[in-house]
Amino acid sequence: MAALRGGLVPIAYGLSMATGLVTAAAAASGTLPEEAVSLAITAGSALFAWRSSRSPFWALVAGGVLGLLFLR
């Protein structure tokens, strides 16, 4: 079981990084004010996921709420 967990860790990190790159690329497409807000949300989410011991799910929820508020 330990070998399975050890083998899945790099896969999980790789998928997380790929998700971040896709999110950042999507945030960079739009008009300048929208791009600034989207990139700020993306950077904040990445910083939260990197520095916090909490689930990245909460960063996704907060990003969704901020996106609804500022990108209407």
C-alpha atoms as an extended CHARMM CRD file, in Angstrom:
* protein
*
        72  EXT
         1         1  MET       CA              0.0000000000        0.0000000000        0.0000000000  PROA      1               0.0000000000
         2         2  ALA       CA              2.8760000000        2.3900000000        0.7570000000  PROA      2               0.0000000000
         3         3  ALA       CA              4.3300000000        1.8300000000       -2.7100000000  PROA      3               0.0000000000
         4         4  LEU       CA              0.9670000000        2.6790000000       -4.2820000000  PROA      4               0.0000000000
         5         5  ARG       CA              0.7010000000        5.9030000000       -2.3010000000  PROA      5               0.0000000000
         6         6  GLY       CA              4.2820000000        6.8060000000       -3.1560000000  PROA      6               0.0000000000
         7         7  GLY       CA              3.5620000000        6.2510000000       -6.8270000000  PROA      7               0.0000000000
         8         8  LEU       CA              0.3920000000        8.3280000000       -6.8160000000  PROA      8               0.0000000000
         9         9  VAL       CA              1.9450000000       11.3950000000       -5.1800000000  PROA      9               0.0000000000
        10        10  PRO       CA              3.8180000000       12.5470000000       -8.3230000000  PROA      10              0.0000000000
        11        11  ILE       CA              0.6970000000       11.9630000000      -10.3990000000  PROA      11              0.0000000000
        12        12  ALA       CA             -1.3830000000       14.1010000000       -8.0250000000  PROA      12              0.0000000000
        13        13  TYR       CA              1.2200000000       16.8910000000       -8.1050000000  PROA      13              0.0000000000
        14        14  GLY       CA              1.3780000000       16.7510000000      -11.8870000000  PROA      14              0.0000000000
        15        15  LEU       CA             -2.3960000000       16.9450000000      -12.2430000000  PROA      15              0.0000000000
        16        16  SER       CA             -2.5140000000       19.8730000000       -9.8070000000  PROA      16              0.0000000000
        17        17  MET       CA              0.1500000000       21.7270000000      -11.7700000000  PROA      17              0.0000000000
        18        18  ALA       CA             -1.6250000000       21.0340000000      -15.0740000000  PROA      18              0.0000000000
        19        19  THR       CA             -4.8780000000       22.3400000000      -13.6150000000  PROA      19              0.0000000000
        20        20  GLY       CA             -3.1080000000       25.5040000000      -12.4800000000  PROA      20              0.0000000000
        21        21  LEU       CA             -1.6270000000       26.0730000000      -15.9260000000  PROA      21              0.0000000000
        22        22  VAL       CA             -4.9940000000       25.6180000000      -17.6330000000  PROA      22              0.0000000000
        23        23  THR       CA             -6.6370000000       27.9740000000      -15.1250000000  PROA      23              0.0000000000
        24        24  ALA       CA             -3.9380000000       30.6050000000      -15.6230000000  PROA      24              0.0000000000
        25        25  ALA       CA             -4.2200000000       30.3480000000      -19.4110000000  PROA      25              0.0000000000
        26        26  ALA       CA             -7.9960000000       30.7500000000      -19.2210000000  PROA      26              0.0000000000
        27        27  ALA       CA             -7.5890000000       33.7370000000      -16.9090000000  PROA      27              0.0000000000
        28        28  ALA       CA             -5.3060000000       35.4510000000      -19.4200000000  PROA      28              0.0000000000
        29        29  SER       CA             -7.9140000000       35.5280000000      -22.1780000000  PROA      29              0.0000000000
        30        30  GLY       CA            -10.2370000000       38.4920000000      -22.1100000000  PROA      30              0.0000000000
        31        31  THR       CA            -10.1920000000       42.2550000000      -21.7740000000  PROA      31              0.0000000000
        32        32  LEU       CA             -7.6530000000       43.9690000000      -19.5400000000  PROA      32              0.0000000000
        33        33  PRO       CA             -9.8680000000       44.5560000000      -16.4450000000  PROA      33              0.0000000000
        34        34  GLU       CA            -11.1900000000       40.9940000000      -16.6210000000  PROA      34              0.0000000000
        35        35  GLU       CA             -7.6720000000       39.6320000000      -17.0440000000  PROA      35              0.0000000000
        36        36  ALA       CA             -6.4210000000       41.5330000000      -14.0000000000  PROA      36              0.0000000000
        37        37  VAL       CA             -9.1930000000       40.2060000000      -11.7670000000  PROA      37              0.0000000000
        38        38  SER       CA             -8.8590000000       36.6800000000      -13.1480000000  PROA      38              0.0000000000
        39        39  LEU       CA             -5.0900000000       36.6360000000      -12.7220000000  PROA      39              0.0000000000
        40        40  ALA       CA             -5.3980000000       37.9990000000       -9.1680000000  PROA      40              0.0000000000
        41        41  ILE       CA             -7.8880000000       35.2520000000       -8.2970000000  PROA      41              0.0000000000
        42        42  THR       CA             -5.6070000000       32.6310000000       -9.8770000000  PROA      42              0.0000000000
        43        43  ALA       CA             -2.5270000000       33.9120000000       -8.0380000000  PROA      43              0.0000000000
        44        44  GLY       CA             -4.4070000000       34.0800000000       -4.7390000000  PROA      44              0.0000000000
        45        45  SER       CA             -5.6930000000       30.5480000000       -5.1770000000  PROA      45              0.0000000000
        46        46  ALA       CA             -2.2230000000       29.2470000000       -6.0000000000  PROA      46              0.0000000000
        47        47  LEU       CA             -0.7250000000       31.0110000000       -2.9930000000  PROA      47              0.0000000000
        48        48  PHE       CA             -3.4600000000       29.6400000000       -0.7360000000  PROA      48              0.0000000000
        49        49  ALA       CA             -2.9580000000       26.0910000000       -1.9980000000  PROA      49              0.0000000000
        50        50  TRP       CA              0.8180000000       26.3790000000       -1.6270000000  PROA      50              0.0000000000
        51        51  ARG       CA              0.9970000000       27.9830000000        1.8230000000  PROA      51              0.0000000000
        52        52  SER       CA             -2.1040000000       26.6490000000        3.5560000000  PROA      52              0.0000000000
        53        53  SER       CA             -2.7000000000       23.2320000000        5.0510000000  PROA      53              0.0000000000
        54        54  ARG       CA             -6.3850000000       23.5040000000        4.1790000000  PROA      54              0.0000000000
        55        55  SER       CA             -8.0280000000       21.8620000000        1.2260000000  PROA      55              0.0000000000
        56        56  PRO       CA             -7.6100000000       23.6180000000       -2.1630000000  PROA      56              0.0000000000
        57        57  PHE       CA            -11.3680000000       23.1730000000       -2.5170000000  PROA      57              0.0000000000
        58        58  TRP       CA            -11.8500000000       26.3250000000       -0.4270000000  PROA      58              0.0000000000
        59        59  ALA       CA             -9.6780000000       28.3170000000       -2.8140000000  PROA      59              0.0000000000
        60        60  LEU       CA            -11.8690000000       27.1090000000       -5.6790000000  PROA      60              0.0000000000
        61        61  VAL       CA            -15.0140000000       28.1330000000       -3.8100000000  PROA      61              0.0000000000
        62        62  ALA       CA            -13.5870000000       31.5740000000       -2.9760000000  PROA      62              0.0000000000
        63        63  GLY       CA            -12.4160000000       32.0500000000       -6.5780000000  PROA      63              0.0000000000
        64        64  GLY       CA            -15.8640000000       31.1610000000       -7.8660000000  PROA      64              0.0000000000
        65        65  VAL       CA            -17.5500000000       33.6250000000       -5.5220000000  PROA      65              0.0000000000
        66        66  LEU       CA            -15.0860000000       36.3940000000       -6.3850000000  PROA      66              0.0000000000
        67        67  GLY       CA            -15.5230000000       35.6540000000      -10.0760000000  PROA      67              0.0000000000
        68        68  LEU       CA            -19.2930000000       35.9550000000       -9.7500000000  PROA      68              0.0000000000
        69        69  LEU       CA            -18.9690000000       39.2370000000       -7.8790000000  PROA      69              0.0000000000
        70        70  PHE       CA            -16.3350000000       40.9510000000      -10.0240000000  PROA      70              0.0000000000
        71        71  LEU       CA            -16.7350000000       39.4590000000      -13.4990000000  PROA      71              0.0000000000
        72        72  ARG       CA            -20.4180000000       39.9760000000      -14.1680000000  PROA      72              0.0000000000
